[in-house]
């Protein structure tokens, strides 16, 4: 009986072991479980990252080979540290620090010891790596730029950090990921999928061949190429014009919402954030807190929109039926709020809608703004209507574009003013600055460009976006292809557009005409304040300009915002006209104007808060 019991126990134990081993061998093929086995090593094979082309198929971003020195901490044996560090070009302290960090991450998984060796460094090192157990060289693919422009919109890639590793199990330490811009937004498309080979080790930690004859191994999948909506020539030209200036430029194709140019100034060469100097270069750029080259003003700056905002107040007033295009207001070289006079530089006289726009008359739009509110029994009701109209143009909210950052701007509501003045204790005259795009309204350059596109389309826009093709196929994302309609009827746009066209013919931008192209535009001069030694100080005004062309069949809508640029037609207007001509005609006819914009800078203005020199407000001379 005892023999039978003993035999039964042995048999049960044997069956259990056989069953467990069979399960592990036949069913348990999870790569994660494989990596838990200390006798198995994973070797990754990284694909090339997808290329980035512009809208016309011009290459913007390619790849270049680089090499990482990798370490598997548990396989490291005693070595001549000084000799090895000399080969790698790093200090002994840096070597020890990085090796300890790798041990903390994982003693059995590879970590990067020295990233992104050049071809020359790799050639001199590869023959000597046999001497150093636990270290090997991993080939990588780094970005290679075929342009010196677009750093803010293209973005850059960098090594994953601990937060990335926690959020996404796809990555392991030392791998690269898109950090900003297009590289971040389309990371999964561009990166492809890495391959992996599992190597079996014996009890002496020697490689003995593929694990399970390679049935778990995978081959890398190439990252997909993408075509973006940017026009490489226009982007590069715009950045040349922006040298020595701070601000943002956004150009959009009204019929599709495709972003033609997204320019921030000052900027930097995207190649600076590639290779072993990336970290040092980024630190230098990031901590430039005065010029802020890494801060994308095209989608993050939120200045007051200035006079371009007058066009929307005109549209709201027409929609609400409180004025007609023929409605007139008298300008007394300004307008009165109670007994206080607000200024205007249109020259005074009687203004209708067309002349109010092309002369940029503050008094005309103050009167228009008041009439919107006077239609309703309470200011709150008027405010609700006005807010709804403004937000229908994409203002005061995130537009939903395919870039990983941005700001919402500001369209104030009744709750905002109730906090400032008290409920039912304010009227339209309290917020009259909103009539001319000052006051509490704020808009990013991309919102201004989108607003301009909506006017060009006579009442609708498409969400701005930079993606055009993925893997050779046109995109068809509903959020980019479905039109968003404003609250303004189509019929009301023509008189406003007529006034904007007159801006170029006989208004505030009459000397900026482009031969052979009919343009509709609007100048803007935005007051600019800051605190210097705790005192609120008025600086030189910002220059703002919006335009679209051609007027009848628009192909480009543009917004230009130049910090401390004096008045709308001075810097922003000149640059907008040049960019429109460059895009539509391919070459510049007014080379004198072009040369002036390429040579002139505003560095002297940006130095004034630190030098103590006086600011010149509304100086209308060159």
XYZ file of C-alpha atoms in Angstrom, residues 25-574:
550
model
C 6.884 25.598 -24.144
C 3.721 25.499 -26.225
C 1.396 28.236 -25.009
C 3.433 30.807 -23.099
C 5.109 32.758 -25.901
C 4.603 36.261 -24.554
C 7.697 38.388 -25.282
C 7.279 40.018 -21.874
C 7.518 36.647 -20.188
C 10.498 35.706 -22.320
C 12.351 38.802 -21.144
C 11.778 37.732 -17.533
C 14.017 34.736 -18.215
C 17.605 35.633 -17.284
C 18.910 33.083 -19.834
C 17.406 34.977 -22.767
C 18.745 38.188 -24.283
C 16.753 40.505 -26.548
C 18.523 42.317 -29.379
C 16.480 45.080 -30.997
C 16.614 46.036 -34.639
C 15.479 49.609 -35.175
C 13.876 50.704 -38.438
C 14.530 54.005 -40.139
C 12.158 56.744 -39.105
C 9.721 57.880 -41.789
C 10.817 60.742 -44.028
C 8.941 64.070 -43.971
C 8.144 65.832 -47.260
C 6.482 69.175 -47.894
C 3.197 69.614 -49.813
C 5.044 69.560 -53.148
C 7.096 66.465 -52.414
C 10.260 68.326 -51.413
C 12.225 66.436 -48.776
C 12.464 68.251 -45.441
C 13.558 65.580 -42.951
C 15.520 62.390 -43.699
C 17.785 60.162 -41.594
C 21.465 59.747 -40.893
C 23.219 56.805 -39.232
C 24.455 57.032 -35.662
C 25.651 54.548 -33.101
C 24.951 54.115 -29.395
C 27.292 52.361 -26.980
C 25.025 50.053 -24.983
C 25.609 48.332 -21.657
C 24.022 45.300 -19.974
C 25.072 45.894 -16.339
C 25.037 42.304 -15.089
C 27.370 41.213 -17.910
C 30.028 43.823 -17.162
C 33.307 42.436 -15.831
C 36.213 44.395 -14.305
C 37.895 46.564 -16.933
C 40.410 49.339 -17.425
C 37.961 52.160 -16.808
C 40.346 54.988 -17.739
C 41.265 53.369 -21.043
C 37.609 52.683 -21.915
C 36.512 56.210 -20.983
C 39.297 57.624 -23.124
C 38.010 55.637 -26.101
C 34.466 56.853 -25.485
C 35.451 60.455 -24.886
C 33.760 60.686 -21.482
C 34.997 61.215 -17.923
C 35.321 58.407 -15.393
C 32.725 60.143 -13.207
C 30.245 60.241 -16.091
C 30.899 56.564 -16.835
C 30.237 55.491 -13.240
C 27.141 57.679 -12.949
C 25.614 56.315 -16.177
C 26.462 52.709 -15.309
C 24.828 53.035 -11.891
C 21.740 54.553 -13.462
C 21.581 51.637 -15.896
C 21.770 49.151 -13.003
C 18.865 50.881 -11.289
C 16.797 50.743 -14.464
C 17.554 47.040 -15.055
C 20.688 44.950 -14.537
C 19.717 42.554 -17.360
C 18.243 44.931 -19.962
C 20.437 47.102 -22.201
C 20.776 50.823 -21.522
C 22.531 53.570 -23.441
C 25.972 54.376 -22.083
C 27.084 56.848 -24.753
C 24.509 57.992 -27.297
C 24.838 58.945 -30.926
C 28.438 58.318 -31.926
C 29.445 59.674 -35.302
C 30.667 57.471 -38.152
C 34.259 58.450 -37.360
C 33.951 57.614 -33.657
C 32.227 54.348 -34.516
C 34.960 53.310 -36.962
C 37.708 53.827 -34.383
C 35.789 52.080 -31.599
C 34.202 48.998 -33.131
C 37.417 46.960 -33.384
C 38.206 47.459 -29.700
C 34.754 46.644 -28.258
C 35.644 42.921 -28.047
C 37.829 43.703 -25.028
C 34.907 45.002 -22.966
C 32.327 42.413 -21.967
C 28.816 43.696 -21.313
C 29.161 46.520 -23.856
C 28.164 46.575 -27.515
C 27.345 49.081 -30.260
C 23.744 49.558 -31.402
C 23.107 51.215 -34.759
C 20.563 54.024 -34.643
C 18.874 56.304 -37.102
C 18.976 60.019 -36.297
C 17.260 62.846 -38.112
C 19.021 64.552 -40.987
C 17.543 67.885 -42.087
C 17.303 69.091 -45.681
C 16.251 72.524 -44.445
C 17.467 74.981 -41.851
C 13.887 76.101 -41.177
C 10.734 74.814 -39.505
C 12.256 73.780 -36.185
C 9.174 74.874 -34.256
C 6.706 72.920 -36.403
C 8.825 69.899 -37.361
C 9.847 69.285 -33.755
C 12.684 67.044 -32.601
C 13.304 63.567 -31.196
C 15.120 62.692 -27.998
C 15.748 59.790 -25.649
C 12.764 58.518 -23.669
C 12.667 59.388 -19.993
C 11.213 57.555 -16.991
C 7.795 59.139 -17.530
C 7.723 57.911 -21.141
C 8.645 54.409 -20.016
C 5.835 54.377 -17.444
C 3.238 55.636 -19.935
C 4.142 53.431 -22.894
C 5.459 49.864 -22.532
C 6.557 49.875 -26.194
C 9.714 51.776 -25.313
C 12.802 50.621 -23.448
C 15.506 52.844 -21.991
C 17.715 54.496 -24.579
C 15.143 54.588 -27.379
C 14.107 57.791 -29.117
C 10.704 59.395 -29.363
C 9.173 62.511 -30.918
C 9.288 65.277 -28.347
C 7.608 68.260 -30.010
C 5.839 69.317 -33.202
C 5.115 66.913 -36.043
C 7.618 64.411 -34.652
C 5.528 64.093 -31.494
C 2.067 64.306 -33.056
C 2.789 61.583 -35.622
C 5.249 59.544 -33.537
C 3.508 56.186 -34.026
C 3.372 56.671 -37.793
C 6.954 57.885 -38.175
C 8.736 55.495 -35.810
C 7.550 52.260 -37.458
C 7.961 49.138 -35.324
C 11.241 47.776 -34.050
C 12.235 44.169 -34.648
C 13.641 41.876 -31.981
C 15.790 38.739 -31.844
C 15.825 36.520 -28.747
C 19.144 34.843 -28.002
C 19.455 31.797 -25.702
C 22.376 31.744 -23.227
C 23.957 28.801 -21.465
C 24.807 28.583 -17.781
C 28.137 30.307 -18.463
C 26.237 33.266 -19.959
C 27.453 32.475 -23.466
C 25.256 32.926 -26.531
C 24.210 29.537 -27.892
C 21.778 30.555 -30.639
C 18.256 31.815 -31.324
C 15.660 31.107 -28.657
C 13.085 28.545 -29.910
C 14.781 28.618 -33.311
C 13.671 32.225 -33.765
C 9.893 31.656 -33.803
C 9.376 34.685 -31.513
C 11.708 36.930 -33.492
C 10.185 39.804 -35.451
C 11.510 41.964 -38.254
C 11.390 45.766 -38.083
C 8.660 47.690 -39.914
C 9.817 50.817 -41.689
C 8.343 54.097 -40.432
C 5.871 55.592 -42.900
C 6.769 58.670 -44.861
C 4.443 61.616 -44.449
C 3.720 64.645 -46.589
C 2.927 67.742 -44.600
C 0.965 70.746 -45.810
C 3.878 73.165 -45.370
C 5.337 74.848 -48.422
C 9.095 74.456 -47.856
C 9.959 77.489 -49.991
C 7.419 79.713 -48.227
C 8.494 78.513 -44.769
C 12.151 79.211 -45.488
C 11.406 82.616 -47.019
C 9.234 83.640 -44.079
C 11.968 82.733 -41.606
C 14.450 84.853 -43.553
C 12.093 87.831 -43.303
C 11.677 87.174 -39.571
C 15.397 87.426 -38.757
C 16.010 90.063 -36.123
C 12.320 90.191 -35.268
C 10.071 88.477 -32.738
C 6.600 87.242 -33.516
C 4.588 84.675 -35.414
C 3.396 84.144 -38.980
C 0.737 81.631 -40.026
C -0.422 81.048 -43.594
C -3.399 78.765 -44.379
C -5.011 77.505 -47.575
C -8.642 78.586 -46.999
C -10.199 75.862 -49.160
C -8.693 73.029 -47.091
C -7.375 74.400 -43.788
C -3.905 73.147 -44.687
C -1.162 75.158 -42.992
C 1.218 76.540 -45.610
C 3.680 78.141 -43.199
C 4.010 78.201 -39.416
C 6.779 80.586 -38.463
C 8.022 81.694 -35.076
C 10.773 84.194 -34.516
C 13.397 83.998 -33.319
C 13.971 80.372 -34.215
C 16.928 77.988 -34.596
C 18.373 75.433 -36.992
C 16.673 72.068 -36.284
C 20.031 70.336 -36.798
C 21.173 71.809 -33.461
C 19.012 69.242 -31.651
C 20.615 66.220 -33.298
C 23.647 64.278 -32.097
C 25.778 64.368 -28.977
C 25.545 68.158 -28.680
C 21.726 68.087 -28.580
C 21.414 68.364 -24.812
C 23.912 71.233 -24.533
C 22.318 73.110 -27.429
C 18.796 72.634 -26.101
C 19.778 73.902 -22.659
C 21.279 77.025 -24.223
C 18.148 77.651 -26.333
C 15.678 76.867 -23.555
C 17.321 79.145 -21.001
C 17.398 82.122 -23.355
C 14.538 83.720 -21.430
C 14.727 86.981 -23.358
C 14.470 85.902 -27.014
C 12.755 82.552 -26.160
C 13.645 80.697 -29.390
C 11.993 77.462 -28.220
C 8.692 79.233 -27.463
C 6.496 78.951 -30.554
C 4.885 82.362 -30.865
C 2.765 81.266 -33.848
C 0.561 79.107 -31.613
C 1.410 80.248 -28.068
C 1.563 84.060 -28.155
C -1.754 85.657 -27.133
C -1.622 89.377 -27.933
C -4.673 91.553 -28.452
C -5.679 91.168 -32.119
C -5.981 94.903 -32.694
C -7.832 96.368 -35.674
C -8.221 93.091 -37.642
C -10.823 92.297 -34.974
C -12.934 95.197 -36.281
C -13.944 93.058 -39.265
C -15.669 90.577 -36.924
C -17.533 93.300 -35.058
C -18.772 94.576 -38.430
C -19.990 91.080 -39.365
C -21.770 90.620 -36.017
C -23.499 93.981 -36.372
C -24.674 93.093 -39.892
C -25.919 89.692 -38.743
C -27.781 91.249 -35.830
C -29.347 93.800 -38.182
C -28.265 96.796 -36.134
C -26.421 98.445 -39.033
C -26.307 98.282 -42.831
C -23.218 98.782 -45.003
C -24.455 102.333 -45.633
C -24.850 103.174 -41.927
C -22.686 106.165 -41.049
C -20.909 107.342 -37.926
C -19.046 110.598 -37.456
C -15.485 110.534 -36.232
C -14.265 113.540 -34.237
C -10.656 112.357 -34.540
C -11.810 109.953 -31.888
C -14.945 109.109 -29.924
C -16.282 109.854 -26.479
C -16.932 107.458 -23.621
C -18.803 109.683 -21.200
C -16.672 112.809 -21.087
C -13.453 110.999 -21.911
C -12.241 111.051 -25.499
C -10.628 107.994 -27.081
C -8.273 108.686 -29.970
C -8.451 107.808 -33.670
C -5.946 108.492 -36.451
C -8.230 108.056 -39.490
C -8.425 111.811 -40.089
C -11.964 112.370 -38.874
C -15.190 112.821 -40.813
C -18.219 110.699 -41.692
C -17.588 106.994 -42.165
C -19.617 104.131 -43.627
C -18.579 100.487 -43.378
C -16.173 100.494 -46.336
C -14.320 103.635 -45.301
C -14.501 102.610 -41.655
C -12.554 99.463 -42.529
C -10.019 100.817 -44.989
C -9.286 103.875 -42.834
C -9.463 101.754 -39.650
C -11.728 104.258 -37.904
C -12.027 103.594 -34.168
C -15.106 105.821 -33.837
C -17.011 103.858 -36.498
C -16.466 100.548 -34.739
C -17.132 101.947 -31.289
C -20.549 103.040 -32.564
C -21.093 99.661 -34.204
C -20.152 97.832 -31.009
C -22.588 99.880 -28.922
C -25.449 99.127 -31.285
C -24.944 95.373 -30.878
C -25.532 95.680 -27.119
C -28.298 98.262 -27.397
C -30.404 95.749 -29.330
C -30.915 93.656 -26.178
C -32.721 94.597 -22.956
C -29.741 93.651 -20.785
C -26.006 93.786 -21.268
C -25.777 90.113 -20.275
C -27.989 89.099 -23.204
C -25.984 91.234 -25.605
C -22.763 89.739 -24.282
C -24.017 86.177 -24.768
C -24.875 86.896 -28.417
C -21.579 88.663 -29.114
C -19.567 85.871 -27.467
C -21.336 83.170 -29.497
C -20.628 84.945 -32.768
C -16.951 85.458 -31.961
C -16.356 81.883 -30.882
C -17.917 80.599 -34.109
C -14.748 81.880 -35.840
C -12.590 79.609 -33.681
C -11.565 82.334 -31.246
C -11.348 81.819 -27.506
C -10.825 78.091 -27.802
C -8.386 75.463 -29.022
C -8.841 74.980 -32.741
C -8.221 71.226 -32.716
C -5.232 71.332 -35.059
C -2.729 68.475 -35.194
C 0.080 70.047 -33.201
C 0.755 68.955 -29.625
C 0.629 72.389 -28.012
C -1.220 75.700 -28.217
C -3.195 78.337 -26.348
C -6.889 79.144 -26.451
C -6.717 82.940 -26.632
C -9.569 84.785 -24.908
C -13.070 85.900 -25.757
C -14.422 87.338 -22.491
C -17.953 86.484 -21.337
C -20.434 88.020 -18.895
C -19.043 85.977 -15.996
C -15.637 87.503 -16.671
C -16.958 91.061 -16.396
C -19.245 90.257 -13.471
C -16.123 89.356 -11.506
C -14.470 92.626 -12.503
C -17.370 95.084 -12.135
C -20.117 93.170 -10.340
C -23.311 91.603 -11.671
C -25.469 94.089 -13.635
C -23.023 96.889 -12.865
C -21.384 97.272 -16.267
C -22.481 98.344 -19.778
C -20.971 98.305 -23.270
C -19.035 101.529 -22.688
C -17.070 99.726 -19.950
C -15.720 97.241 -22.500
C -15.568 99.514 -25.544
C -11.917 98.621 -26.195
C -13.154 95.246 -27.456
C -14.661 97.148 -30.393
C -11.189 97.767 -31.794
C -9.514 94.508 -30.765
C -7.919 95.787 -27.566
C -9.300 95.377 -24.058
C -9.730 91.818 -22.864
C -9.783 90.000 -26.223
C -6.706 87.943 -27.122
C -5.889 85.690 -30.073
C -2.947 83.582 -31.183
C -1.524 84.136 -34.685
C -2.949 80.808 -35.854
C -6.406 81.879 -34.633
C -6.067 85.150 -36.547
C -5.081 83.253 -39.701
C -8.012 80.874 -39.260
C -10.383 83.820 -38.703
C -9.058 85.329 -41.943
C -9.636 82.051 -43.779
C -13.245 82.011 -42.528
C -13.771 85.510 -43.941
C -12.107 84.501 -47.229
C -14.489 81.513 -47.461
C -17.478 83.750 -46.743
C -18.492 82.043 -43.535
C -16.797 78.689 -42.996
C -13.364 77.250 -42.260
C -11.614 73.908 -41.994
C -9.668 73.004 -38.885
C -6.059 74.036 -39.548
C -3.740 71.047 -39.919
C -0.264 70.096 -41.133
C -0.802 66.501 -42.274
C -1.468 65.932 -45.972
C -0.473 62.340 -46.795
C 0.532 59.277 -44.783
C 2.368 56.511 -46.592
C 1.524 58.066 -49.947
C -2.233 58.213 -49.307
C -4.203 61.431 -48.870
C -5.638 61.867 -45.376
C -9.376 61.808 -44.886
C -9.825 62.613 -41.210
C -13.339 64.046 -40.711
C -12.093 66.604 -38.193
C -9.999 68.142 -40.978
C -12.270 67.658 -43.977
C -15.634 68.759 -42.530
C -16.355 72.492 -42.753
C -17.096 74.476 -39.595
C -19.669 77.203 -40.219
C -19.747 80.559 -38.485
C -22.943 82.140 -37.187
C -22.793 84.848 -39.889
C -24.857 84.514 -43.085
C -22.826 84.413 -46.290
C -24.428 87.595 -47.703
C -22.901 89.742 -44.965
C -19.298 88.998 -45.892
C -19.156 90.884 -49.184
C -19.344 94.450 -47.791
C -16.683 93.613 -45.206
C -14.447 92.019 -47.856
C -14.970 95.073 -50.051
C -13.646 97.253 -47.236
C -10.660 94.911 -46.763
C -9.877 95.090 -50.491
C -9.950 98.889 -50.272
C -7.303 98.684 -47.524
C -4.855 97.794 -50.307
C -6.302 100.138 -52.923
C -6.611 103.379 -50.972
C -6.409 102.591 -47.287
C -3.783 101.920 -44.647
C -1.850 99.472 -46.870
C -2.183 101.240 -50.242
C 1.608 101.271 -50.816
C 1.822 97.484 -50.295
C -0.026 96.390 -53.447
C 1.247 93.342 -55.320
C 1.151 93.710 -59.116
C -1.375 91.354 -60.679
C -2.869 90.160 -57.386
C -5.982 91.561 -55.705
C -5.580 91.286 -51.941
C -7.986 91.915 -49.061
C -6.325 92.856 -45.802
C -6.518 94.700 -42.512
C -3.815 96.498 -40.584
C -3.547 96.457 -36.822
C -1.589 98.460 -34.259
C -1.679 96.894 -30.811
C -0.791 98.678 -27.605
C 1.999 96.957 -25.746
C 2.582 97.187 -21.985
C 4.972 95.522 -19.574
C 6.282 96.084 -16.060
C 9.723 97.647 -15.681
C 10.948 97.888 -12.084
C 7.373 97.284 -10.948
C 5.950 100.144 -13.032
C 3.444 99.470 -15.831
C 5.174 100.887 -18.893
C 3.967 101.286 -22.460
C 6.403 99.887 -25.004
C 6.489 100.338 -28.756
C 3.282 98.985 -30.308
C 2.980 95.542 -31.875
C 2.448 95.347 -35.636
C -0.386 93.044 -36.795
C -1.708 92.311 -40.274
C -4.181 89.858 -41.795
C -4.840 89.301 -45.507
C -6.069 86.821 -48.094
C -5.629 86.566 -51.846
C -6.868 86.482 -54.495
C -10.055 88.125 -53.256
C -12.463 86.083 -55.415
C -10.798 82.651 -55.217
C -8.534 82.742 -52.162
C -5.499 80.473 -52.168
C -3.781 81.880 -49.100
C -4.907 83.507 -45.845
C -2.208 84.932 -43.629
C -1.719 86.541 -40.226
C 1.497 88.287 -39.217
C 2.270 89.440 -35.674
C 5.517 91.342 -35.007
C 6.392 92.338 -31.457
C 7.312 96.041 -31.064
C 6.800 96.439 -34.827
C 5.318 99.972 -34.610
C 2.083 99.886 -36.684
C 0.289 97.327 -38.823
C 1.499 98.293 -42.281
C 5.083 98.867 -41.242
C 6.528 95.413 -40.541
C 3.619 92.973 -40.489
C 1.982 94.453 -43.594
C 5.194 94.483 -45.610
